[in-house]
Amino acid sequence: MPYRSLEASAFWRLCREDPDFRSGEIYRPKFEIDPDDLIAAAGSCFAQNISHYLQGSSLQFQQMEPVPRGMDPGVARLFGYGLYSARYGNIYSARQLLQLVQDAQTGRVDAQAVWEKNGRYFDALRPGVEPFGLERIDEVLAHRANHLDRVAAMISTMGVFIFTLGLTEIWEHKETGQVYPVAPGVIAGAFDPALYQFRNQGFDEVLSDLKDAIRLMRLVNPTLRVILSVSPVPLTATASGQHVLSATTYSKSVLRVVAGKLAATDPAIDYFPSFELVAGLPFGAPGFEPNLRSVSTATVDRVMKVFFAAYGASPGVMESPAKDHMLSKGYLPGEHCEEAMVEAFIRP
């Protein structure tokens, strides 16, 4: 009988009988992370949690655009410092990642990817990292060029790249195919249907984009190992015409299958089940805040303990600026998440 020799974690009933659903057995890494490996992280909003815990752990978190000396922690977070290994902000889609890798390796700076709002100028490819914009377009382009240099250096030196997939829905420039982390008009700029269009990517597109991004990174870093995960955070809103629940299920399903496919076919690509540990049936709604979207601190802590235990590393977390402290300083509270800003457009 083939099931007789299987471990307890292979059986739903035996997992259910455990208070933690035997979650400590859910992740068995395909490769080790050495103490001297530089670990870079990127992805959707949920990926900020991974970066946050890595910075306080015994593993080496790679930081190519560190917080400027003496900068207040609240200001640093507001301006995108410390959220990831570089100030690229949230990278929601595989297409957005591919675009970043291509730009970093070619040094391409597109002068058209600048949005304006109230006389201030924003980098359309990472609009959240300068929340108040800059005075001139050439400043935006200079900042982006320096940022791409830092990303190129990160790609060539990182030992492990952790990437969290978030969305299949993208907004792109019709003529160039350039994609943005948020629709024009949400943070800055203006939406013009003659220039921009919405697309909801399918399995083949996402798989191709992610494979190409990893292939390009390995051209300069052949020994690069990759850990993929899928964000458990539901969509804030969908432009697909579907109910937001159906759209979320579609998006997460596609991303999970893509991650699983790559992990099954490449020995240097692994999958970490953050999605299952948060949104899986045994866990579900209690793991979220009352808005049923933000993952609770206790849940994030549980997920990251599974990750660090799998690598025999000491977990840790950097202290976040308290919300009341940020408010007292006049900073914007809440998560650094462009996608969540579309809630401002909910009809009265």
Short mmCIF file of C-alpha atoms in Angstrom, two decimals:
data_model
loop_
_atom_site.label_atom_id
_atom_site.label_comp_id
_atom_site.label_asym_id
_atom_site.label_seq_id
_atom_site.Cartn_x
_atom_site.Cartn_y
_atom_site.Cartn_z
CA MET A 1 0.00 0.00 0.00
CA PRO A 2 1.82 3.21 -1.14
CA TYR A 3 0.30 5.39 1.60
CA ARG A 4 1.46 3.17 4.47
CA SER A 5 5.00 4.56 4.65
CA LEU A 6 4.07 8.22 4.29
CA GLU A 7 4.80 10.72 7.04
CA ALA A 8 2.06 12.21 9.21
CA SER A 9 2.24 15.52 7.31
CA ALA A 10 0.86 13.75 4.22
CA PHE A 11 -2.51 13.11 5.91
CA TRP A 12 -5.13 15.81 6.46
CA ARG A 13 -6.57 14.19 9.60
CA LEU A 14 -3.20 13.87 11.31
CA CYS A 15 -2.33 17.46 10.45
CA ARG A 16 -5.72 18.64 11.68
CA GLU A 17 -5.16 16.96 15.03
CA ASP A 18 -2.07 19.11 15.57
CA PRO A 19 -2.83 22.62 16.98
CA ASP A 20 -0.49 24.17 14.40
CA PHE A 21 -1.49 21.83 11.55
CA ARG A 22 2.09 20.48 11.57
CA SER A 23 3.15 23.69 9.82
CA GLY A 24 6.72 23.18 10.96
CA GLU A 25 6.94 20.37 8.41
CA ILE A 26 5.51 22.26 5.45
CA TYR A 27 8.79 23.68 4.16
CA ARG A 28 11.86 21.61 3.41
CA PRO A 29 14.40 23.70 1.52
CA LYS A 30 16.01 22.37 -1.64
CA PHE A 31 19.30 24.12 -0.89
CA GLU A 32 21.11 25.63 2.06
CA ILE A 33 21.76 29.29 2.77
CA ASP A 34 25.32 29.80 3.96
CA PRO A 35 26.19 32.46 6.57
CA ASP A 36 28.11 34.46 3.96
CA ASP A 37 25.33 34.39 1.34
CA LEU A 38 23.92 37.82 0.55
CA ILE A 39 20.12 37.62 0.46
CA ALA A 40 18.16 40.13 -1.60
CA ALA A 41 14.38 40.48 -1.40
CA ALA A 42 11.71 42.02 -3.62
CA GLY A 43 8.04 41.64 -4.44
CA SER A 44 4.58 42.79 -3.47
CA CYS A 45 3.55 44.47 -0.22
CA PHE A 46 3.69 41.23 1.77
CA ALA A 47 7.36 40.84 0.78
CA GLN A 48 8.15 43.78 3.05
CA ASN A 49 7.63 41.40 5.97
CA ILE A 50 10.33 39.06 4.66
CA SER A 51 12.80 41.93 4.27
CA HIS A 52 11.87 43.22 7.72
CA TYR A 53 12.61 39.94 9.48
CA LEU A 54 15.74 39.23 7.45
CA GLN A 55 17.29 42.50 8.59
CA GLY A 56 17.12 41.42 12.20
CA SER A 57 18.11 37.79 11.67
CA SER A 58 21.39 35.88 11.65
CA LEU A 59 21.28 35.73 7.86
CA GLN A 60 22.88 38.42 5.69
CA PHE A 61 20.34 40.79 4.20
CA GLN A 62 21.71 42.65 1.19
CA GLN A 63 21.04 46.39 1.31
CA MET A 64 22.20 48.37 -1.73
CA GLU A 65 20.43 51.64 -0.85
CA PRO A 66 20.74 51.84 2.93
CA VAL A 67 19.00 54.34 5.16
CA PRO A 68 20.97 57.61 5.14
CA ARG A 69 22.85 58.21 8.36
CA GLY A 70 20.76 60.03 10.94
CA MET A 71 17.47 59.76 9.03
CA ASP A 72 14.41 59.31 11.25
CA PRO A 73 13.03 55.73 10.90
CA GLY A 74 9.59 57.02 9.99
CA VAL A 75 10.99 59.23 7.25
CA ALA A 76 13.16 56.37 5.97
CA ARG A 77 10.20 54.04 5.56
CA LEU A 78 8.09 56.75 3.97
CA PHE A 79 10.77 57.25 1.33
CA GLY A 80 11.21 53.54 0.64
CA TYR A 81 14.42 52.89 2.55
CA GLY A 82 14.77 49.51 4.25
CA LEU A 83 11.64 48.05 2.68
CA TYR A 84 13.69 45.91 0.30
CA SER A 85 17.28 45.45 -0.82
CA ALA A 86 16.99 48.58 -2.99
CA ARG A 87 14.50 51.41 -3.34
CA TYR A 88 12.45 49.85 -6.13
CA GLY A 89 9.30 49.88 -4.02
CA ASN A 90 6.73 47.14 -4.42
CA ILE A 91 7.14 44.87 -7.44
CA TYR A 92 3.71 43.29 -7.91
CA SER A 93 4.11 41.34 -11.15
CA ALA A 94 6.66 39.18 -12.94
CA ARG A 95 6.52 41.63 -15.86
CA GLN A 96 7.49 44.48 -13.55
CA LEU A 97 10.45 42.43 -12.26
CA LEU A 98 11.58 41.59 -15.79
CA GLN A 99 11.40 45.24 -16.79
CA LEU A 100 13.51 46.27 -13.77
CA VAL A 101 16.18 43.66 -14.53
CA GLN A 102 16.32 44.73 -18.18
CA ASP A 103 16.63 48.42 -17.28
CA ALA A 104 19.28 47.74 -14.64
CA GLN A 105 21.43 45.70 -17.01
CA THR A 106 21.14 48.14 -19.93
CA GLY A 107 21.08 51.37 -17.92
CA ARG A 108 17.93 52.41 -19.78
CA VAL A 109 16.21 55.46 -18.30
CA ASP A 110 12.92 56.31 -20.01
CA ALA A 111 12.20 60.03 -19.87
CA GLN A 112 8.53 59.36 -20.68
CA ALA A 113 8.01 57.37 -17.48
CA VAL A 114 7.54 60.48 -15.35
CA TRP A 115 4.20 61.56 -13.92
CA GLU A 116 3.20 65.00 -12.71
CA LYS A 117 0.94 66.10 -9.87
CA ASN A 118 0.47 69.65 -8.58
CA GLY A 119 3.71 70.79 -10.20
CA ARG A 120 5.78 67.94 -8.71
CA TYR A 121 7.27 65.05 -10.67
CA PHE A 122 7.15 61.34 -9.83
CA ASP A 123 9.00 58.27 -11.12
CA ALA A 124 6.16 56.30 -12.73
CA LEU A 125 8.10 53.05 -12.25
CA ARG A 126 8.36 53.50 -8.46
CA PRO A 127 6.01 56.37 -7.57
CA GLY A 128 5.84 55.59 -3.86
CA VAL A 129 9.53 56.11 -3.00
CA GLU A 130 9.34 59.90 -3.36
CA PRO A 131 5.88 60.46 -1.87
CA PHE A 132 5.96 64.23 -2.35
CA GLY A 133 7.58 64.14 -5.77
CA LEU A 134 10.60 66.10 -7.02
CA GLU A 135 10.89 69.61 -8.43
CA ARG A 136 12.21 68.74 -11.91
CA ILE A 137 12.01 65.89 -14.42
CA ASP A 138 15.79 65.69 -14.71
CA GLU A 139 15.96 65.06 -10.94
CA VAL A 140 13.61 62.11 -11.32
CA LEU A 141 15.72 60.66 -14.13
CA ALA A 142 18.97 61.15 -12.21
CA HIS A 143 17.51 59.41 -9.16
CA ARG A 144 16.35 56.51 -11.34
CA ALA A 145 19.74 56.16 -13.06
CA ASN A 146 21.50 55.94 -9.70
CA HIS A 147 18.90 53.46 -8.48
CA LEU A 148 19.40 51.22 -11.53
CA ASP A 149 23.18 51.21 -10.88
CA ARG A 150 22.48 49.94 -7.36
CA VAL A 151 20.08 47.26 -8.65
CA ALA A 152 22.66 46.10 -11.21
CA ALA A 153 25.23 45.75 -8.42
CA MET A 154 22.70 43.83 -6.32
CA ILE A 155 21.98 41.38 -9.15
CA SER A 156 25.66 40.64 -9.72
CA THR A 157 26.52 40.03 -6.06
CA MET A 158 23.48 38.45 -4.38
CA GLY A 159 23.65 34.78 -3.50
CA VAL A 160 19.92 34.21 -2.93
CA PHE A 161 17.02 36.20 -4.35
CA ILE A 162 13.66 35.99 -2.58
CA PHE A 163 10.77 37.18 -4.73
CA THR A 164 7.11 37.35 -3.71
CA LEU A 165 4.59 37.31 -6.56
CA GLY A 166 1.55 39.50 -5.93
CA LEU A 167 -0.64 40.21 -8.96
CA THR A 168 -1.46 39.13 -12.49
CA GLU A 169 -3.26 42.40 -13.25
CA ILE A 170 -1.03 45.01 -14.87
CA TRP A 171 -1.34 48.52 -16.31
CA GLU A 172 0.84 49.15 -19.33
CA HIS A 173 1.73 51.81 -21.85
CA LYS A 174 0.16 50.71 -25.13
CA GLU A 175 2.99 51.79 -27.42
CA THR A 176 6.01 50.63 -25.41
CA GLY A 177 4.57 47.83 -23.26
CA GLN A 178 6.08 49.45 -20.18
CA VAL A 179 4.25 48.45 -17.00
CA TYR A 180 3.66 50.38 -13.79
CA PRO A 181 3.12 49.31 -10.18
CA VAL A 182 -0.15 51.24 -10.10
CA ALA A 183 -2.51 52.75 -12.66
CA PRO A 184 -1.76 56.29 -13.83
CA GLY A 185 -3.81 58.74 -11.81
CA VAL A 186 -3.80 56.81 -8.53
CA ILE A 187 -0.66 58.45 -7.09
CA ALA A 188 0.24 60.93 -9.83
CA GLY A 189 -0.22 61.45 -13.53
CA ALA A 190 -3.55 61.03 -15.30
CA PHE A 191 -5.19 58.06 -16.94
CA ASP A 192 -5.59 58.37 -20.69
CA PRO A 193 -7.22 55.32 -22.35
CA ALA A 194 -5.50 56.26 -25.60
CA LEU A 195 -2.11 55.74 -23.92
CA TYR A 196 -2.65 53.11 -21.23
CA GLN A 197 -4.44 49.80 -21.00
CA PHE A 198 -5.30 47.15 -18.42
CA ARG A 199 -4.31 43.53 -18.92
CA ASN A 200 -4.77 40.45 -16.79
CA GLN A 201 -1.91 38.07 -17.47
CA GLY A 202 -2.33 34.32 -17.78
CA PHE A 203 -0.10 31.41 -16.82
CA ASP A 204 2.02 31.38 -19.99
CA GLU A 205 2.81 35.11 -19.82
CA VAL A 206 3.69 35.11 -16.13
CA LEU A 207 5.82 31.98 -16.49
CA SER A 208 7.67 33.44 -19.48
CA ASP A 209 8.30 36.78 -17.73
CA LEU A 210 9.61 35.18 -14.56
CA LYS A 211 11.81 32.71 -16.45
CA ASP A 212 13.26 35.55 -18.53
CA ALA A 213 13.96 37.68 -15.45
CA ILE A 214 15.80 34.83 -13.72
CA ARG A 215 17.67 33.96 -16.94
CA LEU A 216 18.91 37.53 -17.34
CA MET A 217 20.04 37.70 -13.72
CA ARG A 218 21.95 34.44 -14.13
CA LEU A 219 23.80 35.78 -17.17
CA VAL A 220 25.79 37.94 -14.75
CA ASN A 221 25.33 35.74 -11.68
CA PRO A 222 25.33 32.07 -12.81
CA THR A 223 25.17 30.57 -9.31
CA LEU A 224 22.13 32.58 -8.24
CA ARG A 225 19.53 30.67 -6.23
CA VAL A 226 15.92 31.85 -6.08
CA ILE A 227 13.19 31.40 -3.49
CA LEU A 228 9.69 32.20 -4.76
CA SER A 229 6.58 32.83 -2.71
CA VAL A 230 3.05 34.08 -3.38
CA SER A 231 1.52 36.93 -1.43
CA PRO A 232 -1.55 35.88 0.60
CA VAL A 233 -2.88 39.45 0.52
CA PRO A 234 -6.14 39.73 -1.47
CA LEU A 235 -6.55 42.28 -4.24
CA THR A 236 -7.69 45.69 -3.02
CA ALA A 237 -9.65 46.17 -6.22
CA THR A 238 -9.88 44.60 -9.67
CA ALA A 239 -10.30 46.16 -13.10
CA SER A 240 -11.05 42.77 -14.65
CA GLY A 241 -14.85 43.07 -14.46
CA GLN A 242 -14.99 40.14 -12.04
CA HIS A 243 -16.02 40.08 -8.40
CA VAL A 244 -12.92 40.93 -6.36
CA LEU A 245 -13.02 37.50 -4.69
CA SER A 246 -13.02 35.67 -8.03
CA ALA A 247 -10.28 37.97 -9.33
CA THR A 248 -8.17 37.30 -6.25
CA THR A 249 -8.61 33.53 -6.62
CA TYR A 250 -7.62 33.67 -10.28
CA SER A 251 -4.56 35.82 -9.64
CA LYS A 252 -3.23 33.79 -6.72
CA SER A 253 -3.92 30.50 -8.51
CA VAL A 254 -1.94 31.52 -11.59
CA LEU A 255 0.96 32.79 -9.50
CA ARG A 256 1.02 29.69 -7.31
CA VAL A 257 1.13 27.37 -10.33
CA VAL A 258 3.91 29.43 -11.95
CA ALA A 259 5.98 29.31 -8.78
CA GLY A 260 5.38 25.60 -8.41
CA LYS A 261 6.29 24.93 -12.03
CA LEU A 262 9.61 26.75 -11.79
CA ALA A 263 10.47 25.15 -8.45
CA ALA A 264 9.70 21.69 -9.86
CA THR A 265 11.91 22.13 -12.93
CA ASP A 266 14.95 24.04 -11.63
CA PRO A 267 17.08 22.70 -8.75
CA ALA A 268 18.20 26.24 -7.88
CA ILE A 269 14.65 27.59 -7.57
CA ASP A 270 12.60 26.83 -4.45
CA TYR A 271 9.08 27.68 -3.30
CA PHE A 272 8.31 28.92 0.21
CA PRO A 273 4.60 28.40 1.10
CA SER A 274 3.80 31.76 2.71
CA PHE A 275 0.46 31.77 0.88
CA GLU A 276 -0.58 28.41 2.36
CA LEU A 277 0.62 29.36 5.86
CA VAL A 278 -1.58 32.46 5.89
CA ALA A 279 -4.56 31.87 3.61
CA GLY A 280 -4.74 28.06 3.66
CA LEU A 281 -7.97 26.46 4.87
CA PRO A 282 -6.69 25.56 8.37
CA PHE A 283 -5.70 29.20 8.98
CA GLY A 284 -7.71 31.67 6.86
CA ALA A 285 -9.56 34.70 8.23
CA PRO A 286 -8.17 34.63 11.82
CA GLY A 287 -4.73 35.31 10.38
CA PHE A 288 -5.82 38.67 9.00
CA GLU A 289 -6.67 42.03 10.52
CA PRO A 290 -10.40 43.01 10.66
CA ASN A 291 -10.19 44.35 7.08
CA LEU A 292 -9.53 40.73 5.97
CA ARG A 293 -6.65 41.99 3.86
CA SER A 294 -3.73 42.99 6.08
CA VAL A 295 -1.94 39.99 7.59
CA SER A 296 -1.72 40.17 11.38
CA THR A 297 1.63 40.58 13.10
CA ALA A 298 1.19 37.27 14.94
CA THR A 299 0.60 35.45 11.66
CA VAL A 300 3.64 37.01 10.00
CA ASP A 301 5.70 36.01 13.02
CA ARG A 302 4.49 32.42 12.72
CA VAL A 303 5.27 32.29 8.99
CA MET A 304 8.76 33.70 9.41
CA LYS A 305 9.56 31.27 12.23
CA VAL A 306 8.85 28.45 9.79
CA PHE A 307 11.21 30.03 7.27
CA PHE A 308 14.11 30.56 9.66
CA ALA A 309 13.70 27.17 11.33
CA ALA A 310 14.02 25.50 7.93
CA TYR A 311 17.45 27.10 7.46
CA GLY A 312 18.61 26.71 11.05
CA ALA A 313 18.87 30.48 11.37
CA SER A 314 17.99 32.81 14.21
CA PRO A 315 14.85 34.82 13.44
CA GLY A 316 14.68 38.48 14.13
CA VAL A 317 12.75 41.60 13.33
CA MET A 318 13.72 45.24 13.09
CA GLU A 319 11.60 47.56 15.14
CA SER A 320 9.03 49.44 13.04
CA PRO A 321 8.29 53.09 13.77
CA ALA A 322 5.22 53.19 15.98
CA LYS A 323 2.15 54.56 14.21
CA ASP A 324 1.56 57.21 16.86
CA HIS A 325 5.19 58.31 16.52
CA MET A 326 4.78 58.62 12.76
CA LEU A 327 1.58 60.60 13.16
CA SER A 328 3.20 62.95 15.66
CA LYS A 329 5.95 63.63 13.13
CA GLY A 330 3.43 64.23 10.36
CA TYR A 331 4.23 61.07 8.38
CA LEU A 332 1.67 58.96 6.59
CA PRO A 333 0.73 55.89 8.66
CA GLY A 334 -0.06 52.42 7.36
CA GLU A 335 1.56 50.02 4.95
CA HIS A 336 3.74 51.17 2.08
CA CYS A 337 1.47 49.76 -0.62
CA GLU A 338 0.51 51.51 -3.85
CA GLU A 339 -2.22 49.00 -4.63
CA ALA A 340 -4.09 49.86 -1.43
CA MET A 341 -4.32 53.49 -2.55
CA VAL A 342 -6.99 52.63 -5.11
CA GLU A 343 -9.44 52.49 -2.20
CA ALA A 344 -9.46 56.29 -2.39
CA PHE A 345 -11.49 55.89 -5.59
CA ILE A 346 -14.34 53.93 -4.01
CA ARG A 347 -17.63 55.51 -4.95
CA PRO A 348 -19.44 57.33 -2.12
#
